């Protein structure tokens, strides 16, 4: 707090309104009296507190009684507990102001890169999307134990919500669940998390490639 710059002294984040050619820059100021604008930059699935959305407040004030909207959602959620993270500890806060990094727990609808706000005036506000690398490396995965398929599906969904560079898809032709990431090391980290965090043991192999031929002309 003593050494770092005050949020009011820094460059304001580039919040935008609208999409495509109609997208325009909107003014955001670190004023605690204005409408709330906060950006979710990380999702963590905590085994004790459920889904944890970690965000930075850029405008306005958030308290444990605040009603917040996620993106362009019609229905708000109530902030029952507002946390400050310190290592593995989650310390309850009485309020968060511009510059604070806070977290909310057990809000299933919160997602990576979401904008939290308290007024429908900011429904379509968003930061410029982060361009993540293309996921080129794939592995087909299946459970070692029969009956663990649902457990694996839920674990992969949670890991996908945390990591914007990790994707899961289902190949209906080969009936395979395929994980895609940035490389072999990335996949090793995912497999370790499946085993350690979710207690799911899996086997992997390269994704199957369906062989197809094109019919070029009629024949008997």
Short mmCIF file of C-alpha atoms in Angstrom, two decimals:
data_model
loop_
_atom_site.label_atom_id
_atom_site.label_comp_id
_atom_site.label_asym_id
_atom_site.label_seq_id
_atom_site.Cartn_x
_atom_site.Cartn_y
_atom_site.Cartn_z
CA UNK A 1 0.00 0.00 0.00
CA UNK A 2 2.89 2.39 0.71
CA UNK A 3 5.11 1.59 -2.29
CA UNK A 4 2.76 0.82 -5.17
CA UNK A 5 1.01 3.54 -7.20
CA UNK A 6 -2.50 4.58 -6.21
CA UNK A 7 -5.13 3.22 -8.69
CA UNK A 8 -6.20 6.82 -9.37
CA UNK A 9 -2.69 7.57 -10.69
CA UNK A 10 -2.59 4.71 -13.22
CA UNK A 11 -3.93 4.40 -16.73
CA UNK A 12 -7.65 3.50 -16.80
CA UNK A 13 -8.45 0.05 -18.21
CA UNK A 14 -9.76 0.02 -21.82
CA UNK A 15 -13.42 -0.85 -21.19
CA UNK A 16 -15.49 -1.12 -24.36
CA UNK A 17 -19.23 -1.05 -25.11
CA UNK A 18 -20.90 -3.01 -27.88
CA UNK A 19 -19.45 -5.46 -30.40
CA UNK A 20 -17.84 -5.37 -33.84
CA UNK A 21 -17.92 -2.12 -35.80
CA UNK A 22 -20.22 -0.51 -33.22
CA UNK A 23 -17.76 -1.10 -30.36
CA UNK A 24 -16.68 2.12 -28.67
CA UNK A 25 -14.44 3.07 -25.76
CA UNK A 26 -16.17 4.05 -22.51
CA UNK A 27 -14.81 6.19 -19.71
CA UNK A 28 -13.97 4.39 -16.47
CA UNK A 29 -12.65 6.22 -13.43
CA UNK A 30 -11.48 4.83 -10.07
CA UNK A 31 -14.34 6.62 -8.28
CA UNK A 32 -15.84 4.68 -5.37
CA UNK A 33 -19.14 6.62 -5.68
CA UNK A 34 -19.93 5.60 -9.27
CA UNK A 35 -21.54 2.41 -10.58
CA UNK A 36 -19.56 -0.77 -9.95
CA UNK A 37 -17.30 -2.15 -12.69
CA UNK A 38 -15.09 -5.13 -11.86
CA UNK A 39 -13.26 -7.63 -14.07
CA UNK A 40 -13.01 -11.37 -13.30
CA UNK A 41 -9.48 -12.41 -14.27
CA UNK A 42 -9.27 -15.83 -12.60
CA UNK A 43 -11.52 -18.75 -11.68
CA UNK A 44 -10.57 -21.32 -9.03
CA UNK A 45 -12.64 -24.34 -8.01
CA UNK A 46 -11.98 -24.59 -4.28
CA UNK A 47 -12.84 -27.99 -2.73
CA UNK A 48 -14.29 -26.30 0.39
CA UNK A 49 -15.78 -23.03 -0.89
CA UNK A 50 -16.84 -24.18 -4.36
CA UNK A 51 -16.31 -21.97 -7.40
CA UNK A 52 -14.24 -18.89 -6.58
CA UNK A 53 -14.30 -15.85 -8.87
CA UNK A 54 -11.33 -13.52 -8.40
CA UNK A 55 -11.75 -9.97 -9.72
CA UNK A 56 -10.31 -6.48 -9.61
CA UNK A 57 -12.58 -3.52 -8.89
CA UNK A 58 -12.05 -0.68 -11.37
CA UNK A 59 -14.95 1.55 -10.35
CA UNK A 60 -17.49 1.76 -7.52
CA UNK A 61 -17.69 0.03 -4.13
CA UNK A 62 -18.66 -3.58 -3.38
CA UNK A 63 -19.87 -4.71 0.05
CA UNK A 64 -21.16 -8.08 1.32
CA UNK A 65 -24.74 -6.87 0.70
CA UNK A 66 -24.17 -5.72 -2.89
CA UNK A 67 -26.36 -6.99 -5.73
CA UNK A 68 -24.18 -7.61 -8.79
CA UNK A 69 -24.90 -8.53 -12.40
CA UNK A 70 -22.63 -10.76 -14.50
CA UNK A 71 -22.21 -9.47 -18.05
CA UNK A 72 -25.61 -8.94 -19.68
CA UNK A 73 -27.46 -11.24 -17.25
CA UNK A 74 -30.98 -10.15 -16.32
CA UNK A 75 -30.85 -11.46 -12.75
CA UNK A 76 -28.42 -10.20 -10.11
CA UNK A 77 -26.74 -12.24 -7.40
CA UNK A 78 -26.14 -11.15 -3.83
CA UNK A 79 -22.57 -10.96 -2.53
CA UNK A 80 -23.01 -12.89 0.71
CA UNK A 81 -19.26 -12.91 1.48
CA UNK A 82 -16.51 -10.74 0.03
CA UNK A 83 -12.98 -12.13 0.40
CA UNK A 84 -9.42 -10.89 0.19
CA UNK A 85 -6.98 -13.64 -0.76
CA UNK A 86 -3.72 -14.06 1.08
CA UNK A 87 -2.00 -17.26 0.01
CA UNK A 88 -4.41 -20.09 0.79
CA UNK A 89 -6.33 -17.94 3.29
CA UNK A 90 -9.57 -16.20 2.37
CA UNK A 91 -10.10 -13.19 4.64
CA UNK A 92 -13.54 -11.57 4.79
CA UNK A 93 -13.73 -7.90 3.78
CA UNK A 94 -16.25 -5.26 4.78
CA UNK A 95 -15.95 -3.48 1.42
CA UNK A 96 -13.89 -3.33 -1.75
CA UNK A 97 -12.95 -0.10 -3.56
CA UNK A 98 -11.19 0.65 -6.88
CA UNK A 99 -7.81 -1.08 -6.99
CA UNK A 100 -8.80 -3.90 -4.63
CA UNK A 101 -8.52 -7.53 -5.73
CA UNK A 102 -11.42 -9.47 -4.21
CA UNK A 103 -13.17 -12.82 -4.56
CA UNK A 104 -16.68 -14.21 -4.29
CA UNK A 105 -17.49 -17.87 -3.65
CA UNK A 106 -20.24 -20.26 -4.71
CA UNK A 107 -21.45 -18.15 -7.63
CA UNK A 108 -21.88 -20.74 -10.38
CA UNK A 109 -22.62 -18.23 -13.17
CA UNK A 110 -19.37 -16.28 -12.81
CA UNK A 111 -16.82 -17.00 -15.55
CA UNK A 112 -13.35 -15.99 -16.74
CA UNK A 113 -13.21 -12.49 -18.33
CA UNK A 114 -16.69 -11.56 -17.03
CA UNK A 115 -17.53 -7.98 -16.02
CA UNK A 116 -19.39 -7.53 -12.72
CA UNK A 117 -21.57 -4.44 -12.35
CA UNK A 118 -24.55 -3.20 -10.36
CA UNK A 119 -26.60 -1.40 -13.02
CA UNK A 120 -28.15 -2.43 -16.34
CA UNK A 121 -26.56 0.70 -17.81
CA UNK A 122 -23.33 -1.31 -18.02
CA UNK A 123 -24.82 -4.54 -19.39
CA UNK A 124 -22.67 -4.56 -22.53
CA UNK A 125 -19.43 -3.24 -21.05
CA UNK A 126 -16.39 -5.46 -21.44
CA UNK A 127 -12.63 -5.34 -21.62
CA UNK A 128 -10.84 -6.17 -24.86
CA UNK A 129 -10.79 -9.95 -25.12
CA UNK A 130 -7.49 -11.62 -24.32
CA UNK A 131 -6.15 -13.46 -27.37
CA UNK A 132 -5.13 -16.89 -26.12
CA UNK A 133 -2.83 -19.19 -28.15
CA UNK A 134 -4.53 -21.77 -30.35
CA UNK A 135 -4.81 -25.18 -28.68
CA UNK A 136 -3.11 -27.57 -31.11
CA UNK A 137 -2.04 -30.49 -28.90
CA UNK A 138 -4.73 -33.10 -28.25
CA UNK A 139 -5.12 -36.25 -26.17
CA UNK A 140 -8.03 -38.68 -26.04
CA UNK A 141 -8.83 -39.62 -22.44
CA UNK A 142 -10.88 -42.37 -20.80
CA UNK A 143 -11.30 -43.46 -17.20
CA UNK A 144 -9.48 -46.49 -15.81
CA UNK A 145 -12.49 -47.41 -13.63
CA UNK A 146 -15.92 -48.04 -15.05
CA UNK A 147 -18.48 -45.69 -13.55
CA UNK A 148 -16.07 -42.73 -13.27
CA UNK A 149 -17.24 -41.14 -16.52
CA UNK A 150 -19.48 -38.57 -14.80
CA UNK A 151 -16.72 -37.77 -12.32
CA UNK A 152 -14.29 -37.20 -15.22
CA UNK A 153 -16.78 -35.00 -17.09
CA UNK A 154 -17.34 -32.75 -14.06
CA UNK A 155 -13.59 -32.50 -13.38
CA UNK A 156 -12.82 -31.53 -16.99
CA UNK A 157 -15.55 -28.87 -16.95
CA UNK A 158 -14.07 -27.33 -13.80
CA UNK A 159 -10.54 -27.35 -15.25
CA UNK A 160 -11.83 -25.80 -18.48
CA UNK A 161 -13.52 -22.99 -16.52
CA UNK A 162 -10.19 -22.19 -14.83
CA UNK A 163 -7.90 -22.34 -17.88
CA UNK A 164 -8.77 -20.36 -21.04
CA UNK A 165 -6.12 -22.30 -22.99
CA UNK A 166 -7.63 -25.71 -22.17
CA UNK A 167 -10.56 -27.09 -24.14
CA UNK A 168 -12.55 -30.31 -24.03
CA UNK A 169 -14.52 -31.75 -26.94
CA UNK A 170 -16.36 -34.97 -27.76
CA UNK A 171 -15.66 -36.78 -31.03
CA UNK A 172 -19.00 -38.44 -31.75
CA UNK A 173 -17.65 -40.49 -34.66
CA UNK A 174 -14.96 -42.18 -32.58
CA UNK A 175 -16.87 -41.77 -29.27
CA UNK A 176 -13.83 -40.15 -27.63
CA UNK A 177 -13.39 -37.35 -25.11
CA UNK A 178 -10.52 -35.19 -26.33
CA UNK A 179 -8.52 -32.69 -24.25
CA UNK A 180 -6.71 -29.93 -26.13
CA UNK A 181 -3.98 -27.66 -24.78
CA UNK A 182 -0.74 -25.89 -25.60
CA UNK A 183 1.59 -28.88 -25.52
CA UNK A 184 2.69 -32.06 -23.79
CA UNK A 185 3.69 -30.26 -20.56
CA UNK A 186 0.27 -28.58 -20.40
CA UNK A 187 -1.44 -31.97 -20.72
CA UNK A 188 0.81 -33.46 -18.01
CA UNK A 189 -0.27 -30.69 -15.61
CA UNK A 190 -3.94 -31.37 -16.42
CA UNK A 191 -3.51 -35.11 -15.84
CA UNK A 192 -1.80 -34.46 -12.49
CA UNK A 193 -4.67 -32.21 -11.42
CA UNK A 194 -7.21 -34.86 -12.42
CA UNK A 195 -5.44 -37.36 -10.18
CA UNK A 196 -4.57 -35.13 -7.21
CA UNK A 197 -7.54 -32.71 -7.01
CA UNK A 198 -10.37 -34.85 -8.37
CA UNK A 199 -9.11 -38.39 -7.71
CA UNK A 200 -9.77 -39.49 -11.30
CA UNK A 201 -7.35 -41.99 -12.86
CA UNK A 202 -7.33 -41.96 -16.67
CA UNK A 203 -5.64 -43.55 -19.67
CA UNK A 204 -4.66 -41.45 -22.68
CA UNK A 205 -3.86 -42.04 -26.33
CA UNK A 206 -3.61 -39.90 -29.49
CA UNK A 207 -7.01 -38.87 -30.88
CA UNK A 208 -8.43 -41.18 -33.55
CA UNK A 209 -8.69 -39.83 -37.08
CA UNK A 210 -11.74 -41.05 -38.97
CA UNK A 211 -10.95 -42.32 -42.48
CA UNK A 212 -13.36 -41.00 -45.10
CA UNK A 213 -13.63 -41.08 -48.87
CA UNK A 214 -15.47 -38.67 -51.15
CA UNK A 215 -17.93 -40.05 -53.70
CA UNK A 216 -17.08 -38.20 -56.92
CA UNK A 217 -19.61 -39.73 -59.35
CA UNK A 218 -22.50 -42.20 -59.47
CA UNK A 219 -21.69 -45.87 -60.13
CA UNK A 220 -23.25 -49.34 -59.97
#
